[in-house]
CSV table of C-alpha atoms and ligand atoms in Angstrom, one decimal:
chain,number,residue,atom,x,y,z
A,5,MET,CA,-42.6,-24.6,-46.8
A,6,GLU,CA,-41.8,-28.3,-47.1
A,7,LYS,CA,-38.1,-27.4,-47.7
A,8,LEU,CA,-38.0,-25.2,-44.6
A,9,MET,CA,-39.4,-28.0,-42.4
A,10,SER,CA,-36.9,-30.7,-43.4
A,11,THR,CA,-34.2,-30.9,-40.8
A,12,GLU,CA,-31.5,-31.7,-43.3
A,13,LYS,CA,-30.9,-30.6,-46.9
A,14,THR,CA,-28.9,-33.5,-48.2
A,15,GLN,CA,-27.5,-33.9,-51.7
A,16,THR,CA,-30.1,-35.4,-54.0
A,17,SER,CA,-28.1,-35.0,-57.2
A,18,ASN,CA,-24.5,-35.6,-57.9
A,19,LEU,CA,-24.0,-32.0,-58.9
A,20,HIS,CA,-21.3,-30.0,-57.0
A,21,ARG,CA,-23.1,-28.0,-54.4
A,22,ILE,CA,-22.0,-24.4,-53.7
A,23,VAL,CA,-23.6,-22.9,-50.6
A,24,ILE,CA,-23.4,-19.1,-50.1
A,25,VAL,CA,-24.3,-17.8,-46.7
A,26,GLY,CA,-25.4,-14.1,-46.6
A,27,GLY,CA,-27.2,-12.5,-49.5
A,28,GLY,CA,-25.9,-8.9,-49.1
A,29,ALA,CA,-23.8,-6.6,-51.3
A,30,GLY,CA,-21.4,-9.5,-52.1
A,31,GLY,CA,-23.2,-12.8,-51.5
A,32,LEU,CA,-26.4,-11.9,-53.5
A,33,GLU,CA,-24.3,-10.7,-56.5
A,34,LEU,CA,-22.3,-13.9,-56.4
A,35,ALA,CA,-25.4,-16.2,-56.1
A,36,THR,CA,-27.0,-14.4,-59.1
A,37,ARG,CA,-23.9,-14.7,-61.2
A,38,LEU,CA,-23.3,-18.4,-60.3
A,39,GLY,CA,-27.0,-19.2,-60.8
A,40,ASN,CA,-27.0,-17.6,-64.3
A,41,GLN,CA,-23.6,-19.2,-65.2
A,42,LEU,CA,-23.7,-22.6,-63.5
A,43,GLY,CA,-27.1,-23.3,-62.1
A,44,LYS,CA,-28.9,-22.6,-65.3
A,45,HIS,CA,-26.9,-25.2,-67.2
A,46,GLN,CA,-26.9,-27.7,-64.4
A,47,HIS,CA,-23.2,-27.5,-63.9
A,48,ALA,CA,-23.6,-27.0,-60.2
A,49,GLU,CA,-26.3,-26.6,-57.6
A,50,ILE,CA,-26.3,-23.1,-56.1
A,51,ILE,CA,-27.9,-22.4,-52.7
A,52,LEU,CA,-28.1,-19.0,-51.0
A,53,VAL,CA,-28.9,-18.8,-47.3
A,54,ASP,CA,-29.9,-15.6,-45.6
A,55,ALA,CA,-31.4,-14.8,-42.2
A,56,ALA,CA,-33.9,-12.3,-43.8
A,57,LEU,CA,-36.5,-12.8,-46.5
A,58,THR,CA,-35.6,-9.6,-48.4
A,59,HIS,CA,-32.4,-7.8,-49.4
A,60,ILE,CA,-31.8,-4.1,-49.3
A,61,TRP,CA,-28.4,-2.7,-50.3
A,62,LYS,CA,-26.7,-1.8,-47.0
A,63,PRO,CA,-25.3,1.6,-48.1
A,64,LEU,CA,-28.9,2.8,-48.3
A,65,LEU,CA,-29.6,2.2,-44.7
A,66,HIS,CA,-28.9,5.8,-43.5
A,67,GLU,CA,-31.6,7.0,-46.0
A,68,VAL,CA,-34.0,4.4,-44.6
A,69,ALA,CA,-33.2,5.6,-41.0
A,70,ALA,CA,-33.9,9.2,-42.0
A,71,GLY,CA,-37.1,8.2,-43.8
A,72,THR,CA,-35.8,9.7,-47.0
A,73,LEU,CA,-36.0,6.3,-48.7
A,74,ASN,CA,-38.9,3.9,-48.4
A,75,SER,CA,-37.2,0.6,-47.7
A,76,TYR,CA,-40.2,-1.4,-48.9
A,77,GLU,CA,-39.8,0.1,-52.4
A,78,ASP,CA,-36.2,-0.8,-52.8
A,79,GLU,CA,-36.1,-4.3,-51.3
A,80,LEU,CA,-35.8,-7.5,-53.2
A,81,ASN,CA,-37.4,-10.8,-52.3
A,82,TYR,CA,-34.9,-13.7,-52.2
A,83,PHE,CA,-37.3,-16.4,-53.1
A,84,ALA,CA,-38.6,-14.6,-56.2
A,85,HIS,CA,-35.0,-13.5,-57.2
A,86,ALA,CA,-33.7,-17.1,-56.8
A,87,SER,CA,-36.4,-18.6,-59.0
A,88,GLN,CA,-35.5,-16.1,-61.8
A,89,HIS,CA,-31.8,-16.7,-61.5
A,90,HIS,CA,-31.5,-20.5,-61.2
A,91,PHE,CA,-30.5,-20.9,-57.6
A,92,GLU,CA,-32.3,-22.1,-54.5
A,93,PHE,CA,-32.9,-19.9,-51.5
A,94,PHE,CA,-33.0,-21.0,-47.9
A,95,LEU,CA,-34.3,-18.8,-45.1
A,96,GLY,CA,-32.3,-19.3,-41.9
A,97,ARG,CA,-29.5,-18.0,-39.7
A,98,LEU,CA,-26.1,-19.7,-39.7
A,99,THR,CA,-25.2,-20.7,-36.2
A,100,ASP,CA,-22.5,-23.3,-36.6
A,101,LEU,CA,-20.3,-25.2,-39.0
A,102,ASP,CA,-19.3,-28.8,-39.0
A,103,ARG,CA,-16.2,-29.0,-41.3
A,104,ALA,CA,-15.7,-32.7,-40.8
A,105,SER,CA,-19.1,-33.6,-42.3
A,106,LYS,CA,-19.1,-30.5,-44.5
A,107,LYS,CA,-22.4,-29.2,-43.2
A,108,ILE,CA,-23.6,-25.8,-42.0
A,109,VAL,CA,-26.1,-25.5,-39.1
A,110,LEU,CA,-29.0,-23.1,-39.3
A,111,GLY,CA,-30.7,-22.2,-36.0
A,112,ALA,CA,-34.4,-22.9,-35.5
A,113,LEU,CA,-36.5,-20.3,-37.3
A,114,LYS,CA,-39.1,-18.3,-35.4
A,115,ASP,CA,-41.7,-15.8,-36.5
A,116,GLU,CA,-42.2,-12.4,-35.1
A,117,ASP,CA,-44.3,-13.8,-32.2
A,118,GLY,CA,-41.6,-16.3,-31.3
A,119,LYS,CA,-43.4,-19.3,-32.7
A,120,GLU,CA,-41.1,-21.9,-34.2
A,121,VAL,CA,-41.5,-22.0,-38.0
A,122,ALA,CA,-38.8,-24.5,-38.6
A,123,PRO,CA,-36.5,-26.5,-36.4
A,124,GLU,CA,-32.7,-26.4,-36.4
A,125,ARG,CA,-31.5,-27.6,-39.9
A,126,CYS,CA,-28.3,-28.7,-41.6
A,127,ILE,CA,-27.3,-28.1,-45.2
A,128,ALA,CA,-24.5,-30.1,-46.8
A,129,TYR,CA,-22.0,-28.4,-49.1
A,130,ASP,CA,-19.1,-29.2,-51.4
A,131,THR,CA,-18.0,-25.5,-51.5
A,132,LEU,CA,-19.0,-23.0,-48.9
A,133,VAL,CA,-18.8,-19.2,-49.2
A,134,LEU,CA,-19.3,-17.1,-46.1
A,135,ALA,CA,-20.6,-13.6,-46.8
A,136,ILE,CA,-22.5,-12.7,-43.7
A,137,GLY,CA,-21.2,-9.1,-43.5
A,138,SER,CA,-20.4,-7.2,-40.3
A,139,THR,CA,-22.1,-5.5,-37.3
A,140,SER,CA,-21.2,-2.3,-35.5
A,141,ASN,CA,-18.3,-2.5,-33.1
A,142,ASP,CA,-19.1,-0.5,-29.9
A,143,PHE,CA,-15.7,-1.5,-28.4
A,144,GLY,CA,-17.5,-2.4,-25.2
A,145,THR,CA,-18.4,1.3,-24.5
A,146,PRO,CA,-20.7,1.3,-21.4
A,147,GLY,CA,-24.2,2.2,-22.3
A,148,ALA,CA,-23.8,1.9,-26.1
A,149,LYS,CA,-25.8,-1.3,-26.5
A,150,GLU,CA,-28.6,-0.1,-24.3
A,151,HIS,CA,-29.0,3.4,-25.5
A,152,CYS,CA,-27.8,3.6,-29.1
A,153,ILE,CA,-29.3,2.4,-32.4
A,154,PHE,CA,-27.0,0.6,-34.7
A,155,LEU,CA,-27.5,0.7,-38.5
A,156,ASP,CA,-26.6,-2.9,-39.2
A,157,SER,CA,-29.8,-4.1,-40.8
A,158,ARG,CA,-33.1,-2.9,-42.2
A,159,PRO,CA,-35.1,-3.6,-38.9
A,160,GLN,CA,-32.6,-1.4,-37.0
A,161,ALA,CA,-32.9,1.4,-39.6
A,162,ASP,CA,-36.7,1.1,-39.6
A,163,ARG,CA,-36.6,1.4,-35.8
A,164,PHE,CA,-34.7,4.6,-36.0
A,165,GLN,CA,-37.1,6.0,-38.5
A,166,ARG,CA,-40.1,5.1,-36.3
A,167,GLU,CA,-38.5,6.7,-33.2
A,168,PHE,CA,-37.5,9.8,-35.2
A,169,LEU,CA,-41.1,10.2,-36.6
A,170,SER,CA,-42.6,9.5,-33.1
A,171,LEU,CA,-40.6,12.4,-31.6
A,172,TYR,CA,-42.1,14.7,-34.3
A,173,LEU,CA,-45.6,13.4,-33.7
A,174,GLU,CA,-45.3,13.8,-29.9
A,175,ALA,CA,-43.9,17.3,-30.3
A,176,GLN,CA,-46.9,18.2,-32.6
A,177,ALA,CA,-49.4,16.8,-30.1
A,178,ARG,CA,-47.8,18.7,-27.2
A,179,ASN,CA,-48.0,21.9,-29.1
A,180,LEU,CA,-51.6,21.4,-29.9
A,181,ILE,CA,-52.2,21.4,-26.1
A,182,GLU,CA,-49.9,24.3,-25.1
A,183,PRO,CA,-47.4,25.9,-27.4
A,184,HIS,CA,-43.8,25.7,-26.2
A,185,GLU,CA,-40.3,25.3,-27.6
A,186,ASN,CA,-39.2,21.9,-28.8
A,187,THR,CA,-35.6,20.9,-29.3
A,188,LEU,CA,-34.5,17.6,-30.6
A,189,ASN,CA,-30.9,16.5,-29.8
A,190,ILE,CA,-29.4,13.8,-31.9
A,191,ALA,CA,-25.9,12.4,-31.4
A,192,ILE,CA,-24.1,10.3,-34.0
A,193,ILE,CA,-21.0,8.5,-32.7
A,194,GLY,CA,-18.4,7.9,-35.4
A,195,ALA,CA,-17.7,10.3,-38.4
A,196,GLY,CA,-16.9,7.8,-41.0
A,197,ALA,CA,-18.9,7.7,-44.2
A,198,THR,CA,-22.0,6.3,-42.5
A,199,GLY,CA,-22.0,8.9,-39.7
A,200,VAL,CA,-21.4,11.8,-42.0
A,201,GLU,CA,-24.0,10.7,-44.5
A,202,LEU,CA,-26.6,10.1,-41.8
A,203,ALA,CA,-26.0,13.6,-40.3
A,204,ALA,CA,-26.7,15.3,-43.6
A,205,GLU,CA,-29.7,13.0,-44.3
A,206,LEU,CA,-31.2,13.8,-40.9
A,207,HIS,CA,-30.8,17.6,-41.5
A,208,HIS,CA,-32.6,17.1,-44.9
A,209,ALA,CA,-35.4,15.1,-43.2
A,210,ALA,CA,-35.9,17.8,-40.5
A,211,ASN,CA,-36.6,20.3,-43.3
A,212,GLN,CA,-38.9,17.9,-45.0
A,213,PHE,CA,-40.9,17.3,-41.8
A,214,SER,CA,-41.4,21.0,-41.5
A,215,LYS,CA,-42.6,21.2,-45.2
A,216,TYR,CA,-45.2,18.5,-44.5
A,217,GLY,CA,-46.7,20.5,-41.6
A,218,LEU,CA,-44.9,18.7,-38.7
A,219,ASN,CA,-43.4,22.0,-37.7
A,220,SER,CA,-43.6,21.9,-33.9
A,221,ILE,CA,-39.8,21.2,-34.1
A,222,ASP,CA,-38.2,24.0,-36.1
A,223,PRO,CA,-35.5,22.5,-38.3
A,224,LYS,CA,-33.1,24.9,-36.6
A,225,ASP,CA,-33.9,23.2,-33.3
A,226,VAL,CA,-32.8,19.8,-34.5
A,227,LYS,CA,-29.3,19.8,-33.0
A,228,ILE,CA,-27.2,17.1,-34.6
A,229,SER,CA,-23.8,16.3,-33.0
A,230,LEU,CA,-21.3,14.2,-34.9
A,231,ILE,CA,-18.7,12.8,-32.5
A,232,GLU,CA,-15.3,11.5,-33.8
A,233,ALA,CA,-12.3,10.2,-31.8
A,234,ALA,CA,-9.9,10.9,-34.6
A,235,PRO,CA,-8.4,14.4,-35.3
A,236,ARG,CA,-10.6,14.7,-38.5
A,237,ILE,CA,-13.9,13.4,-39.9
A,238,LEU,CA,-13.8,10.8,-42.6
A,239,PRO,CA,-10.4,9.6,-41.4
A,240,ALA,CA,-10.2,6.9,-44.2
A,241,LEU,CA,-10.5,9.6,-47.0
A,242,SER,CA,-8.1,12.3,-48.0
A,243,GLU,CA,-7.6,15.4,-45.9
A,244,ARG,CA,-9.1,17.6,-48.6
A,245,VAL,CA,-12.3,15.5,-48.8
A,246,SER,CA,-12.6,15.5,-45.1
A,247,GLU,CA,-12.2,19.3,-44.9
A,248,GLY,CA,-14.8,19.8,-47.7
A,249,ALA,CA,-17.3,17.5,-46.0
A,250,GLU,CA,-16.8,19.3,-42.6
A,251,LYS,CA,-17.4,22.7,-44.2
A,252,GLU,CA,-20.6,21.4,-45.8
A,253,LEU,CA,-21.8,20.0,-42.4
A,254,GLN,CA,-21.0,23.2,-40.6
A,255,LYS,CA,-23.0,25.1,-43.2
A,256,ILE,CA,-26.1,23.1,-42.3
A,257,GLY,CA,-25.5,23.5,-38.6
A,258,VAL,CA,-24.1,20.1,-37.7
A,259,ASN,CA,-22.0,20.3,-34.5
A,260,VAL,CA,-18.8,18.4,-35.5
A,261,LEU,CA,-16.7,17.3,-32.5
A,262,LYS,CA,-13.2,15.9,-33.3
A,263,ASN,CA,-10.6,14.4,-31.0
A,264,CYS,CA,-13.6,13.5,-28.9
A,265,ARG,CA,-13.5,10.0,-27.4
A,266,VAL,CA,-16.8,8.6,-26.0
A,267,THR,CA,-16.4,7.1,-22.5
A,268,HIS,CA,-20.0,6.1,-21.7
A,269,ILE,CA,-23.6,6.8,-22.7
A,270,ASP,CA,-26.9,7.0,-20.8
A,271,ALA,CA,-30.5,7.6,-21.7
A,272,HIS,CA,-30.0,11.4,-21.9
A,273,LYS,CA,-26.4,12.1,-22.7
A,274,VAL,CA,-23.2,11.0,-24.4
A,275,TYR,CA,-20.2,11.5,-22.2
A,276,CYS,CA,-16.7,12.1,-23.6
A,277,GLU,CA,-13.2,12.4,-22.3
A,278,GLY,CA,-12.4,15.9,-20.9
A,279,ASP,CA,-15.8,16.1,-19.1
A,280,ILE,CA,-17.7,16.8,-22.3
A,281,GLN,CA,-21.4,15.9,-22.1
A,282,ILE,CA,-23.6,16.0,-25.1
A,283,PRO,CA,-27.4,15.9,-24.5
A,284,ALA,CA,-29.1,13.4,-26.9
A,285,THR,CA,-32.5,11.9,-27.2
A,286,LEU,CA,-31.6,9.8,-30.3
A,287,LYS,CA,-28.2,8.2,-30.4
A,288,VAL,CA,-26.7,6.3,-33.3
A,289,TRP,CA,-23.5,4.3,-33.0
A,290,SER,CA,-21.6,4.2,-36.3
A,291,ALA,CA,-18.0,3.9,-35.2
A,292,GLY,CA,-16.2,0.8,-36.5
A,293,ILE,CA,-17.3,-2.7,-37.5
A,294,LYS,CA,-16.6,-6.3,-36.5
A,295,ALA,CA,-17.7,-9.6,-38.0
A,296,PRO,CA,-20.5,-11.3,-35.9
A,297,ASP,CA,-19.2,-12.7,-32.6
A,298,PHE,CA,-20.2,-16.3,-33.3
A,299,LEU,CA,-17.7,-16.3,-36.2
A,300,LYS,CA,-14.8,-16.2,-33.8
A,301,ASN,CA,-12.8,-19.4,-34.7
A,302,ILE,CA,-16.0,-21.0,-36.2
A,303,GLY,CA,-15.2,-24.6,-37.1
A,304,GLY,CA,-11.6,-24.1,-36.0
A,305,LEU,CA,-11.0,-21.6,-38.8
A,306,GLU,CA,-8.5,-18.7,-38.4
A,307,THR,CA,-10.1,-15.4,-37.5
A,308,ASN,CA,-8.6,-12.0,-36.6
A,309,ARG,CA,-9.3,-9.8,-33.5
A,310,ILE,CA,-12.5,-8.5,-35.0
A,311,ASN,CA,-13.8,-12.0,-35.8
A,312,GLN,CA,-13.2,-11.7,-39.6
A,313,LEU,CA,-12.2,-15.0,-41.3
A,314,VAL,CA,-8.6,-14.7,-42.6
A,315,VAL,CA,-8.4,-15.6,-46.3
A,316,LYS,CA,-5.7,-16.3,-48.9
A,317,PRO,CA,-5.4,-14.4,-52.2
A,318,SER,CA,-7.9,-16.9,-53.7
A,319,LEU,CA,-10.3,-15.9,-50.9
A,320,GLN,CA,-10.1,-19.4,-49.5
A,321,THR,CA,-9.9,-19.5,-45.7
A,322,THR,CA,-6.4,-20.2,-44.6
A,323,LEU,CA,-7.2,-23.6,-43.0
A,324,ASP,CA,-9.8,-25.0,-45.4
A,325,ASP,CA,-9.7,-24.8,-49.2
A,326,ASP,CA,-13.4,-25.7,-49.5
A,327,ILE,CA,-14.5,-22.7,-47.5
A,328,PHE,CA,-14.3,-19.2,-48.9
A,329,ALA,CA,-15.1,-15.9,-47.2
A,330,MET,CA,-15.9,-12.5,-48.8
A,331,GLY,CA,-17.0,-9.0,-48.0
A,332,ASP,CA,-17.0,-7.5,-44.5
A,333,CYS,CA,-16.7,-10.8,-42.7
A,334,ALA,CA,-13.4,-11.6,-44.5
A,335,CYS,CA,-9.9,-10.3,-43.8
A,336,TYR,CA,-7.7,-10.2,-46.9
A,337,ILE,CA,-4.4,-8.5,-46.7
A,338,PRO,CA,-2.9,-8.2,-50.3
A,339,THR,CA,0.8,-9.2,-50.6
A,340,GLY,CA,3.0,-6.3,-49.5
A,341,ALA,CA,0.0,-4.3,-48.1
A,342,GLU,CA,-0.1,-3.2,-44.5
A,343,ARG,CA,-3.8,-3.2,-44.1
A,344,PRO,CA,-6.6,-5.5,-45.1
A,345,VAL,CA,-8.9,-4.4,-48.0
A,346,PRO,CA,-11.6,-2.1,-46.4
A,347,PRO,CA,-15.1,-3.2,-45.5
A,348,ARG,CA,-16.8,-1.5,-48.4
A,349,ALA,CA,-19.5,-2.4,-50.9
A,350,GLN,CA,-17.1,-2.0,-53.8
A,351,VAL,CA,-14.8,-4.7,-52.3
A,352,ALA,CA,-17.8,-7.1,-51.9
A,353,ASN,CA,-18.8,-6.4,-55.5
A,354,GLN,CA,-15.2,-7.0,-56.9
A,355,GLU,CA,-14.9,-10.2,-54.8
A,356,ALA,CA,-18.2,-11.4,-56.1
A,357,ILE,CA,-17.0,-10.9,-59.7
A,358,PHE,CA,-13.7,-12.7,-58.8
A,359,LEU,CA,-15.4,-15.6,-57.1
A,360,ALA,CA,-17.9,-16.2,-59.8
A,361,LYS,CA,-15.0,-16.9,-62.1
A,362,ALA,CA,-12.8,-18.7,-59.6
A,363,LEU,CA,-15.6,-21.1,-58.5
A,364,ALA,CA,-16.3,-22.0,-62.1
A,365,HIS,CA,-12.6,-22.7,-62.6
A,366,ARG,CA,-12.6,-24.8,-59.5
A,367,LEU,CA,-15.2,-27.1,-61.0
A,368,GLN,CA,-12.9,-27.6,-64.0
A,369,ASN,CA,-9.8,-28.1,-61.8
A,370,LYS,CA,-8.3,-24.9,-63.1
A,371,PRO,CA,-6.2,-22.5,-61.0
A,372,LEU,CA,-8.4,-20.0,-59.1
A,373,GLY,CA,-6.3,-16.9,-59.6
A,374,THR,CA,-5.6,-14.1,-57.2
A,375,PHE,CA,-8.0,-11.5,-56.0
A,376,GLU,CA,-6.8,-7.9,-56.7
A,377,PHE,CA,-8.7,-5.0,-55.3
A,378,LYS,CA,-8.9,-2.0,-57.5
A,379,ASP,CA,-9.8,1.0,-55.4
A,380,LYS,CA,-12.1,3.1,-57.5
A,381,GLY,CA,-12.3,5.8,-54.8
A,382,SER,CA,-14.9,6.7,-52.2
A,383,LEU,CA,-17.8,9.1,-52.4
A,384,VAL,CA,-19.8,10.5,-49.5
A,385,SER,CA,-23.3,11.8,-50.0
A,386,LEU,CA,-24.2,14.8,-48.0
A,387,SER,CA,-27.9,14.3,-48.9
A,388,ASN,CA,-29.2,17.0,-51.3
A,389,GLN,CA,-26.5,19.3,-50.0
A,390,SER,CA,-23.5,17.9,-51.9
A,391,THR,CA,-21.4,14.8,-52.6
A,392,VAL,CA,-17.7,14.7,-52.0
A,393,GLY,CA,-15.0,12.1,-52.5
A,394,ASN,CA,-12.0,10.9,-54.4
A,395,ILE,CA,-11.8,8.6,-57.4
A,396,LEU,CA,-9.2,6.9,-59.4
A,397,GLY,CA,-6.4,7.1,-56.9
A,398,ASN,CA,-6.7,10.5,-55.4
A,399,ILE,CA,-8.7,12.8,-57.7
A,400,ASN,CA,-11.0,14.9,-55.6
A,401,VAL,CA,-14.5,15.3,-56.9
A,402,GLU,CA,-17.6,17.1,-55.7
A,403,GLY,CA,-20.9,18.5,-56.8
A,404,LEU,CA,-23.1,17.1,-59.6
A,405,PHE,CA,-20.5,14.9,-61.1
A,406,ALA,CA,-19.7,13.3,-57.7
A,407,ARG,CA,-23.5,13.0,-57.0
A,408,MET,CA,-24.0,11.1,-60.3
A,409,MET,CA,-21.1,8.8,-59.6
A,410,TYR,CA,-22.5,8.1,-56.1
A,411,VAL,CA,-26.0,7.3,-57.4
A,412,SER,CA,-24.4,5.1,-60.1
A,413,LEU,CA,-22.9,2.8,-57.4
A,414,TYR,CA,-26.3,1.6,-56.4
A,415,ARG,CA,-27.4,1.3,-60.1
A,416,PHE,CA,-24.3,-0.9,-60.8
A,417,HIS,CA,-25.5,-3.2,-57.9
A,418,GLN,CA,-28.9,-3.3,-59.5
A,419,VAL,CA,-27.4,-4.1,-62.9
A,420,ALA,CA,-25.4,-7.0,-61.3
A,421,LEU,CA,-28.7,-8.4,-59.9
A,422,HIS,CA,-31.3,-7.6,-62.6
A,423,GLY,CA,-29.4,-6.8,-65.8
A,424,VAL,CA,-29.4,-3.6,-67.8
A,425,PHE,CA,-33.0,-3.7,-69.2
A,426,LYS,CA,-34.7,-4.3,-65.9
A,427,THR,CA,-32.5,-1.7,-64.1
A,428,SER,CA,-33.4,0.8,-66.8
A,429,LEU,CA,-37.1,0.2,-66.1
A,430,MET,CA,-36.5,0.6,-62.4
A,431,ILE,CA,-34.7,4.0,-63.0
A,432,ILE,CA,-37.7,5.2,-65.1
A,433,LYS,CA,-40.1,4.0,-62.4
A,434,ASP,CA,-38.1,5.8,-59.7
A,435,LEU,CA,-38.0,9.0,-61.7
A,436,LEU,CA,-41.8,8.9,-62.3
A,437,SER,CA,-42.7,8.1,-58.7
A,438,LYS,CA,-40.3,10.9,-57.4
A,439,GLY,CA,-42.8,13.5,-58.6
A,440,SER,CA,-45.9,11.8,-57.2
A,441,SER,CA,-44.8,10.3,-53.8
A,442,PRO,CA,-43.8,12.2,-50.6
A,443,GLN,CA,-40.0,12.8,-50.2
A,444,LEU,CA,-40.2,11.5,-46.7
A,445,LYS,CA,-41.7,8.3,-45.2
A,446,LEU,CA,-44.3,9.6,-42.8
A,447,HIS,CA,-45.7,6.2,-41.5
B,1,LIG,C1,-25.3,3.0,-43.4
B,1,LIG,C2,-24.2,2.4,-44.2
B,1,LIG,C3,-23.7,3.1,-45.3
B,1,LIG,C4,-22.7,2.6,-46.1
B,1,LIG,N1,-22.3,3.3,-47.2
B,1,LIG,C5,-21.3,2.7,-48.0
B,1,LIG,C6,-20.9,3.4,-49.2
B,1,LIG,O1,-21.4,4.5,-49.5
B,1,LIG,N2,-20.0,2.8,-50.0
B,1,LIG,C7,-19.4,1.6,-49.7
B,1,LIG,O2,-18.6,1.1,-50.4
B,1,LIG,N3,-19.8,0.9,-48.5
B,1,LIG,C8,-20.7,1.5,-47.7
B,1,LIG,N4,-21.1,0.8,-46.5
B,1,LIG,C9,-20.5,-0.5,-46.2
B,1,LIG,C10,-21.2,-1.6,-47.1
B,1,LIG,O3,-22.5,-1.6,-46.9
B,1,LIG,C11,-20.6,-3.0,-46.7
B,1,LIG,O4,-19.2,-3.0,-46.8
B,1,LIG,C12,-21.2,-4.1,-47.6
B,1,LIG,O5,-22.6,-4.1,-47.5
B,1,LIG,C13,-20.6,-5.4,-47.2
B,1,LIG,O6,-21.2,-6.4,-48.0
B,1,LIG,P1,-21.3,-7.9,-47.5
B,1,LIG,O7,-21.9,-8.7,-48.6
B,1,LIG,O8,-20.0,-8.4,-46.9
B,1,LIG,O9,-22.3,-7.8,-46.3
B,1,LIG,P2,-23.8,-7.2,-46.2
B,1,LIG,O10,-24.1,-6.4,-47.4
B,1,LIG,O11,-23.9,-6.6,-44.9
B,1,LIG,O12,-24.7,-8.6,-46.2
B,1,LIG,C14,-24.6,-9.6,-45.2
B,1,LIG,C15,-25.9,-10.5,-45.4
B,1,LIG,O13,-25.7,-11.6,-44.5
B,1,LIG,C16,-26.9,-11.9,-43.9
B,1,LIG,N5,-26.6,-12.5,-42.6
B,1,LIG,C17,-25.9,-11.9,-41.5
B,1,LIG,N6,-25.7,-12.9,-40.6
B,1,LIG,C18,-26.2,-14.0,-41.0
B,1,LIG,C19,-26.3,-15.3,-40.5
B,1,LIG,N7,-25.8,-15.7,-39.3
B,1,LIG,N8,-26.9,-16.3,-41.3
B,1,LIG,C20,-27.4,-16.0,-42.5
B,1,LIG,N9,-27.4,-14.8,-43.0
B,1,LIG,C21,-26.8,-13.8,-42.3
B,1,LIG,C22,-27.6,-10.5,-43.7
B,1,LIG,O14,-29.0,-10.6,-43.6
B,1,LIG,C23,-27.2,-9.8,-45.0
B,1,LIG,O15,-28.1,-10.0,-46.0
B,1,LIG,C24,-22.1,1.3,-45.7
B,1,LIG,C25,-22.6,0.6,-44.6
B,1,LIG,C26,-23.6,1.2,-43.8
B,1,LIG,C27,-24.1,0.4,-42.6
């Protein structure tokens, strides 16, 4: 607590200080690697800053929202993890950057009741890595902010889960008084991987609710509409994968609307071009991302139109060699490529591996090297229904093999954080608890 209260974290040793802001898919893996490599042997001081106390791997958030994953079981506490991996953790939200004095500014920290826990603080750095991820981009669509839930963080996914459960509880209570039909309309805007996965997961959750006796809403009466502006769903994946996924969604009754551009949203409906109106009690926005707004030209650094920090092949920002950016908040366009590397967990993971080496080289005044993204493919989980995707260039995969590969992505993240032994224990624990705990979070 004493550390949180000090208004400035100045250098007390003459060790090179690497500050990583954002402990997500990329930043936490990097802090863990650097802590184990450099922090442990006192070759550098490693500090991780995050706005939350705990980490949950973002690609699991659609499962948290549907209630098919209990977020409290899969989260990691930063303080505990830092103490095991030789780095220091600071709880706080980055608000500004002073490049001249090489300090980051963390906003005042408040608890849930709005009481100030710590004042605004500064942390000095020698090397800074920004890894604060992205938020949903609603492209200024009227009504989106007010009426949609975004799946950018665990609190937002938890909020969706609570609202989803409440609708079932209300329907159950209504039916106890006088039986009548209940229909639940859900609209998901954006049929990228997140939207598609969420649609399938919600269908699965609806069946689970019914199994647990919350059957006032018949699973058939949960009407899920998946709305996409592009001519096909999963536009970033191959046509074959997109067709396969659409067929699976249609099989489970998801209403897939393509070439359907949302114009505005109100409390009851989603309105699209062509006078299409989709009734929806629950609405989720999952179309597109941007880096947080405050990042726009932060400290005079170069950013693109979606606020991402533009970086060189070494992942150094274009205007300051002491500041690196990685993951969703960075824009890296490989030489000769037309587009930046995509905002995906596998990019964040590969950048963490690259930076762990590059930053160690930097301490020894060796060249940093060039980041090369190797696209290992994309997999989309359609809950217990199926998994589809392509790997190694453009090999289409589906079924059990694809499912195993999909699950292994999270396990690789766990291995990067905890090592093989501890991850194996976690897998055993998960397998054992699968048979004894409910398949759906009902609280
Ligand atoms: C529902 C969903 C499903 C997805 N599924 C997949 C998938 O199947 N495969 C895939 O490859 N990708 C998937 N993605 C994308 C993937 O999650 C991201 O690309 C990846 O998490 C980016 O990693 P990151 O380290 O850049 O950011 P994040 O993992 O988002 O981490 C950012 C961290 O920064 C912290 N932070 C944010 N702002 C501040 C601040 N101002 N100060 C301090 N800390 C801050 C946050 O608390 C967070 O811990 C999915 C995303 C979502 C939302």
